[in-house]
Amino acid sequence: MSDWSVDYASLNATSSSKLPNPVGFEASALQKQSKSDKSNRQVGDADKDDQHQVALKVKRAWDVAMGPAKSIPMNAIMIYMSGTSLQIFTVVVTAMLFFNPVKAMMQVQQTFSRFESTGSARSQPGADLLTAKLAFIGLHFITILLGVYKVNAMGLLPNTTSDWLAFIKPKEILEYAA
């Protein structure tokens, strides 16, 4: 007989009874309980279930809050690839770096409303979503900073005195690197 086959006739029934119970198996679940035991257990299970629901909601809220972090490298590559010249594609990419994060920051409450806990679960520790909301806003603010960098690289950001005063001549660039 090969190593990959099992002869069921040779298995002993007494050796299988020595196996440990599977993970998560409770022998007490098979026993009959009185009504008072069931009601006490239901109250405890409801409290555990509320805590589990809150923990799950907070985890999902953090997943949503970290979503903008996934788009930051993509946006950085897009602004690198689009160049610094004034073309329609470059202008659209730069406008996207400003408008999309601002729209998302204006809708923070609607974005996180599905994760808010209600009732007694709201008072549980860890049910507050303020830090997740602040992380969401902070990551979108980083995207806006990428847009400011892009506008500066394109030469559209007025950051010298000659940009603001008409009587000062702009500085002359003495040499260009090719």
Protein backbone atom coordinates (compact mmCIF):
# COMPACT_ATOMS: atom_id res chain seq x y z
CA MET A 1 0.00 0.00 0.00
CA SER A 2 1.34 3.46 -0.82
CA ASP A 3 1.93 6.34 1.58
CA TRP A 4 -0.89 8.29 -0.04
CA SER A 5 -3.71 5.90 0.60
CA VAL A 6 -5.54 4.97 3.80
CA ASP A 7 -6.94 1.59 4.65
CA TYR A 8 -10.09 2.42 6.60
CA ALA A 9 -10.59 -1.16 7.74
CA SER A 10 -7.36 -1.05 9.74
CA LEU A 11 -8.30 2.11 11.67
CA ASN A 12 -9.09 1.52 15.31
CA ALA A 13 -12.18 3.27 16.70
CA THR A 14 -10.69 3.65 20.18
CA SER A 15 -7.66 5.61 18.96
CA SER A 16 -9.87 8.24 17.35
CA SER A 17 -11.55 9.02 20.68
CA LYS A 18 -8.23 10.28 22.04
CA LEU A 19 -8.12 13.12 19.55
CA PRO A 20 -8.40 16.62 21.02
CA ASN A 21 -11.48 18.71 20.36
CA PRO A 22 -11.32 21.02 17.33
CA VAL A 23 -10.49 24.69 17.75
CA GLY A 24 -13.54 26.63 18.88
CA PHE A 25 -15.48 23.58 20.02
CA GLU A 26 -17.24 23.96 23.36
CA ALA A 27 -18.49 20.80 25.03
CA SER A 28 -20.86 22.90 27.14
CA ALA A 29 -22.74 23.88 23.98
CA LEU A 30 -24.11 20.35 23.73
CA GLN A 31 -25.51 20.35 27.25
CA LYS A 32 -29.05 21.48 28.02
CA GLN A 33 -29.31 24.70 30.01
CA SER A 34 -32.04 26.23 32.10
CA LYS A 35 -33.74 29.49 31.08
CA SER A 36 -31.83 31.55 33.65
CA ASP A 37 -28.49 30.24 32.36
CA LYS A 38 -29.51 31.07 28.80
CA SER A 39 -30.52 34.62 29.67
CA ASN A 40 -27.24 35.22 31.55
CA ARG A 41 -25.28 33.83 28.66
CA GLN A 42 -27.20 35.96 26.13
CA VAL A 43 -26.39 39.15 28.05
CA GLY A 44 -22.70 38.24 28.09
CA ASP A 45 -22.76 37.26 24.42
CA ALA A 46 -24.52 40.51 23.49
CA ASP A 47 -21.81 42.53 25.24
CA LYS A 48 -19.07 40.54 23.48
CA ASP A 49 -20.91 40.94 20.19
CA ASP A 50 -21.13 44.73 20.67
CA GLN A 51 -17.42 44.91 21.41
CA HIS A 52 -16.67 42.80 18.36
CA GLN A 53 -18.88 45.01 16.17
CA VAL A 54 -17.19 48.17 17.45
CA ALA A 55 -13.74 46.70 16.85
CA LEU A 56 -14.74 45.66 13.35
CA LYS A 57 -16.17 49.10 12.55
CA VAL A 58 -13.04 50.83 13.82
CA LYS A 59 -10.85 48.50 11.74
CA ARG A 60 -12.88 49.23 8.62
CA ALA A 61 -12.76 52.97 9.39
CA TRP A 62 -8.97 52.81 9.55
CA ASP A 63 -8.94 50.96 6.22
CA VAL A 64 -10.91 53.83 4.68
CA ALA A 65 -8.71 56.42 6.43
CA MET A 66 -5.55 54.89 4.97
CA GLY A 67 -7.02 54.75 1.45
CA PRO A 68 -5.51 58.10 0.37
CA ALA A 69 -2.03 56.82 1.32
CA LYS A 70 -2.33 54.32 -1.52
CA SER A 71 -2.88 57.09 -4.07
CA ILE A 72 0.03 59.31 -2.96
CA PRO A 73 2.74 57.28 -4.78
CA MET A 74 0.56 57.09 -7.90
CA ASN A 75 0.06 60.87 -7.85
CA ALA A 76 3.80 61.44 -7.33
CA ILE A 77 4.61 59.30 -10.36
CA MET A 78 1.97 61.11 -12.41
CA ILE A 79 3.38 64.55 -11.61
CA TYR A 80 6.88 63.30 -12.42
CA MET A 81 5.78 61.84 -15.75
CA SER A 82 3.71 64.83 -16.80
CA GLY A 83 6.69 67.19 -16.81
CA THR A 84 6.88 70.89 -15.97
CA SER A 85 5.69 72.46 -19.21
CA LEU A 86 2.25 74.03 -19.55
CA GLN A 87 0.18 71.50 -21.45
CA ILE A 88 -3.40 70.36 -21.05
CA PHE A 89 -2.43 67.02 -19.46
CA THR A 90 -0.14 68.69 -16.93
CA VAL A 91 -2.79 71.24 -16.00
CA VAL A 92 -5.45 68.52 -15.58
CA VAL A 93 -3.15 66.41 -13.38
CA THR A 94 -2.31 69.46 -11.26
CA ALA A 95 -5.98 70.44 -10.94
CA MET A 96 -6.79 66.88 -9.89
CA LEU A 97 -4.19 67.16 -7.10
CA PHE A 98 -6.15 70.09 -5.65
CA PHE A 99 -9.82 69.33 -6.34
CA ASN A 100 -10.08 65.64 -5.39
CA PRO A 101 -8.59 65.99 -1.88
CA VAL A 102 -10.66 69.10 -1.15
CA LYS A 103 -13.83 67.27 -2.22
CA ALA A 104 -12.92 64.29 -0.05
CA MET A 105 -12.17 66.52 2.96
CA MET A 106 -15.55 68.20 2.59
CA GLN A 107 -17.27 64.78 2.76
CA VAL A 108 -15.45 63.32 5.79
CA GLN A 109 -18.65 62.99 7.84
CA GLN A 110 -20.49 61.15 5.05
CA THR A 111 -17.50 58.91 4.44
CA PHE A 112 -17.24 57.81 8.07
CA SER A 113 -20.95 57.87 8.95
CA ARG A 114 -21.38 54.16 8.22
CA PHE A 115 -18.72 53.34 10.85
CA GLU A 116 -20.22 55.41 13.68
CA SER A 117 -21.40 53.34 16.64
CA THR A 118 -24.85 53.98 18.06
CA GLY A 119 -26.40 53.48 21.47
CA SER A 120 -24.36 51.96 24.30
CA ALA A 121 -21.62 50.86 21.90
CA ARG A 122 -20.72 54.52 21.38
CA SER A 123 -19.36 54.77 24.94
CA GLN A 124 -17.04 51.77 24.58
CA PRO A 125 -13.30 52.44 24.50
CA GLY A 126 -11.95 52.57 20.98
CA ALA A 127 -15.27 53.54 19.40
CA ASP A 128 -14.14 57.10 18.66
CA LEU A 129 -13.22 57.69 15.02
CA LEU A 130 -11.58 61.10 15.47
CA THR A 131 -8.04 59.85 14.91
CA ALA A 132 -9.07 57.96 11.78
CA LYS A 133 -10.77 61.09 10.45
CA LEU A 134 -7.69 63.19 11.20
CA ALA A 135 -5.47 60.66 9.43
CA PHE A 136 -7.82 60.77 6.43
CA ILE A 137 -7.62 64.57 6.32
CA GLY A 138 -3.84 64.56 6.84
CA LEU A 139 -3.23 62.18 3.96
CA HIS A 140 -5.37 64.29 1.66
CA PHE A 141 -3.43 67.35 2.82
CA ILE A 142 -0.21 65.61 1.70
CA THR A 143 -1.79 65.21 -1.75
CA ILE A 144 -2.50 68.95 -1.80
CA LEU A 145 1.15 69.59 -0.90
CA LEU A 146 2.13 67.49 -3.93
CA GLY A 147 -0.02 69.84 -6.00
CA VAL A 148 1.71 72.89 -4.51
CA TYR A 149 5.07 71.33 -5.34
CA LYS A 150 3.93 70.72 -8.92
CA VAL A 151 2.69 74.30 -9.33
CA ASN A 152 6.04 75.56 -8.02
CA ALA A 153 7.96 73.25 -10.38
CA MET A 154 5.91 74.60 -13.30
CA GLY A 155 6.89 78.15 -12.32
CA LEU A 156 3.32 79.24 -11.59
CA LEU A 157 3.78 79.87 -7.88
CA PRO A 158 4.82 83.47 -7.20
CA ASN A 159 7.68 83.06 -4.75
CA THR A 160 10.16 85.84 -5.61
CA THR A 161 9.91 89.59 -5.04
CA SER A 162 9.88 90.28 -8.78
CA ASP A 163 6.64 88.32 -9.04
CA TRP A 164 4.92 90.86 -6.78
CA LEU A 165 6.65 94.18 -7.56
CA ALA A 166 6.64 95.60 -11.09
CA PHE A 167 9.74 97.79 -10.69
CA ILE A 168 12.05 94.90 -9.73
CA LYS A 169 13.48 93.01 -12.66
CA PRO A 170 13.28 89.23 -12.56
CA LYS A 171 16.60 87.55 -11.90
CA GLU A 172 18.45 86.44 -14.98
CA ILE A 173 19.42 82.83 -15.28
CA LEU A 174 23.08 82.73 -16.20
CA GLU A 175 23.34 79.20 -17.46
CA TYR A 176 21.07 76.31 -18.35
CA ALA A 177 21.83 72.67 -17.88
CA ALA A 178 20.98 70.60 -20.90
